[in-house]
Amino acid sequence: MDGWPPVNCRRFDGEGDLDFRRRSARVSEIVTAFRFGRVEYDEGERLERELDKLQSPAYYHRYEMSARH
C-alpha cells in the first residue's frame, strides 16, 4: 500500500452541507498534521480532544442545539 489512506469523515444526521464540509475539512487538517509530524506534544493533546469532538455526533448535536438558543 502506498501512502496514507484517505481521511474519511461521515456526515451526521441532520447536518447541513456547509457544516459538514467545514467539519470534514478540519478533521482532514488535523489528521494530516499528525501524519506528517507537524504537531508538538501540548498542541497534540489539544488537537486530539478537538478531533474527538469533531467526530462525535452527540457533541455535534449538543453544540447545534446550544447555538440555536
PDB file of C-alpha atoms in Angstrom:
ATOM      1  CA  MET A   1       0.000   0.000   0.000  1.00  0.00           C
ATOM      2  CA  ASP A   2       1.381   3.372  -0.990  1.00  0.00           C
ATOM      3  CA  GLY A   3       0.832   6.453   1.127  1.00  0.00           C
ATOM      4  CA  TRP A   4      -1.753   7.165   3.726  1.00  0.00           C
ATOM      5  CA  PRO A   5      -5.361   6.019   3.441  1.00  0.00           C
ATOM      6  CA  PRO A   6      -7.839   8.825   2.763  1.00  0.00           C
ATOM      7  CA  VAL A   7      -9.311  10.668   5.713  1.00  0.00           C
ATOM      8  CA  ASN A   8     -12.972   9.742   5.961  1.00  0.00           C
ATOM      9  CA  CYS A   9     -15.486  11.831   7.821  1.00  0.00           C
ATOM     10  CA  ARG A  10     -19.068  10.655   7.950  1.00  0.00           C
ATOM     11  CA  ARG A  11     -21.950  13.097   7.799  1.00  0.00           C
ATOM     12  CA  PHE A  12     -24.121  13.297  10.902  1.00  0.00           C
ATOM     13  CA  ASP A  13     -27.919  13.011  10.742  1.00  0.00           C
ATOM     14  CA  GLY A  14     -29.383  16.449  10.152  1.00  0.00           C
ATOM     15  CA  GLU A  15     -26.011  18.067   9.442  1.00  0.00           C
ATOM     16  CA  GLY A  16     -26.157  20.734   6.753  1.00  0.00           C
ATOM     17  CA  ASP A  17     -23.880  20.642   3.724  1.00  0.00           C
ATOM     18  CA  LEU A  18     -21.810  23.676   4.720  1.00  0.00           C
ATOM     19  CA  ASP A  19     -21.376  22.446   8.312  1.00  0.00           C
ATOM     20  CA  PHE A  20     -20.313  19.020   7.058  1.00  0.00           C
ATOM     21  CA  ARG A  21     -17.773  20.444   4.608  1.00  0.00           C
ATOM     22  CA  ARG A  22     -16.257  22.692   7.290  1.00  0.00           C
ATOM     23  CA  ARG A  23     -16.090  19.907   9.867  1.00  0.00           C
ATOM     24  CA  SER A  24     -14.698  17.422   7.349  1.00  0.00           C
ATOM     25  CA  ALA A  25     -12.014  19.894   6.247  1.00  0.00           C
ATOM     26  CA  ARG A  26     -10.961  20.490   9.856  1.00  0.00           C
ATOM     27  CA  VAL A  27     -10.795  16.738  10.574  1.00  0.00           C
ATOM     28  CA  SER A  28      -8.622  16.280   7.484  1.00  0.00           C
ATOM     29  CA  GLU A  29      -6.390  19.191   8.515  1.00  0.00           C
ATOM     30  CA  ILE A  30      -5.819  17.745  11.994  1.00  0.00           C
ATOM     31  CA  VAL A  31      -5.192  14.182  10.785  1.00  0.00           C
ATOM     32  CA  THR A  32      -2.757  15.409   8.132  1.00  0.00           C
ATOM     33  CA  ALA A  33      -0.823  17.427  10.724  1.00  0.00           C
ATOM     34  CA  PHE A  34      -0.483  14.309  12.895  1.00  0.00           C
ATOM     35  CA  ARG A  35       0.540  12.147   9.929  1.00  0.00           C
ATOM     36  CA  PHE A  36       3.339  14.493   8.920  1.00  0.00           C
ATOM     37  CA  GLY A  37       4.577  15.098  12.465  1.00  0.00           C
ATOM     38  CA  ARG A  38       3.822  18.813  12.490  1.00  0.00           C
ATOM     39  CA  VAL A  39       2.348  18.749  15.980  1.00  0.00           C
ATOM     40  CA  GLU A  40       4.131  19.407  19.262  1.00  0.00           C
ATOM     41  CA  TYR A  41       3.060  17.470  22.377  1.00  0.00           C
ATOM     42  CA  ASP A  42       0.900  20.171  24.022  1.00  0.00           C
ATOM     43  CA  GLU A  43      -0.750  21.099  20.744  1.00  0.00           C
ATOM     44  CA  GLY A  44      -1.251  17.400  20.008  1.00  0.00           C
ATOM     45  CA  GLU A  45      -3.207  16.929  23.221  1.00  0.00           C
ATOM     46  CA  ARG A  46      -5.470  19.858  22.345  1.00  0.00           C
ATOM     47  CA  LEU A  47      -5.931  18.700  18.749  1.00  0.00           C
ATOM     48  CA  GLU A  48      -6.737  15.167  19.866  1.00  0.00           C
ATOM     49  CA  ARG A  49      -9.546  16.487  22.096  1.00  0.00           C
ATOM     50  CA  GLU A  50     -10.815  18.677  19.243  1.00  0.00           C
ATOM     51  CA  LEU A  51     -10.746  15.710  16.855  1.00  0.00           C
ATOM     52  CA  ASP A  52     -12.767  13.607  19.315  1.00  0.00           C
ATOM     53  CA  LYS A  53     -15.403  16.359  19.478  1.00  0.00           C
ATOM     54  CA  LEU A  54     -15.466  16.814  15.696  1.00  0.00           C
ATOM     55  CA  GLN A  55     -16.127  13.091  15.230  1.00  0.00           C
ATOM     56  CA  SER A  56     -18.785  12.813  17.932  1.00  0.00           C
ATOM     57  CA  PRO A  57     -22.411  13.021  16.749  1.00  0.00           C
ATOM     58  CA  ALA A  58     -23.536  13.591  20.347  1.00  0.00           C
ATOM     59  CA  TYR A  59     -21.202  16.568  20.742  1.00  0.00           C
ATOM     60  CA  TYR A  60     -22.260  17.988  17.373  1.00  0.00           C
ATOM     61  CA  HIS A  61     -25.956  17.799  18.232  1.00  0.00           C
ATOM     62  CA  ARG A  62     -25.381  19.387  21.684  1.00  0.00           C
ATOM     63  CA  TYR A  63     -23.420  22.195  20.003  1.00  0.00           C
ATOM     64  CA  GLU A  64     -26.107  22.729  17.363  1.00  0.00           C
ATOM     65  CA  MET A  65     -28.892  22.874  19.956  1.00  0.00           C
ATOM     66  CA  SER A  66     -26.998  25.373  22.112  1.00  0.00           C
ATOM     67  CA  ALA A  67     -26.255  27.555  19.042  1.00  0.00           C
ATOM     68  CA  ARG A  68     -29.974  27.814  18.267  1.00  0.00           C
ATOM     69  CA  HIS A  69     -30.889  29.185  21.690  1.00  0.00           C
TER      70      HIS A  69
END
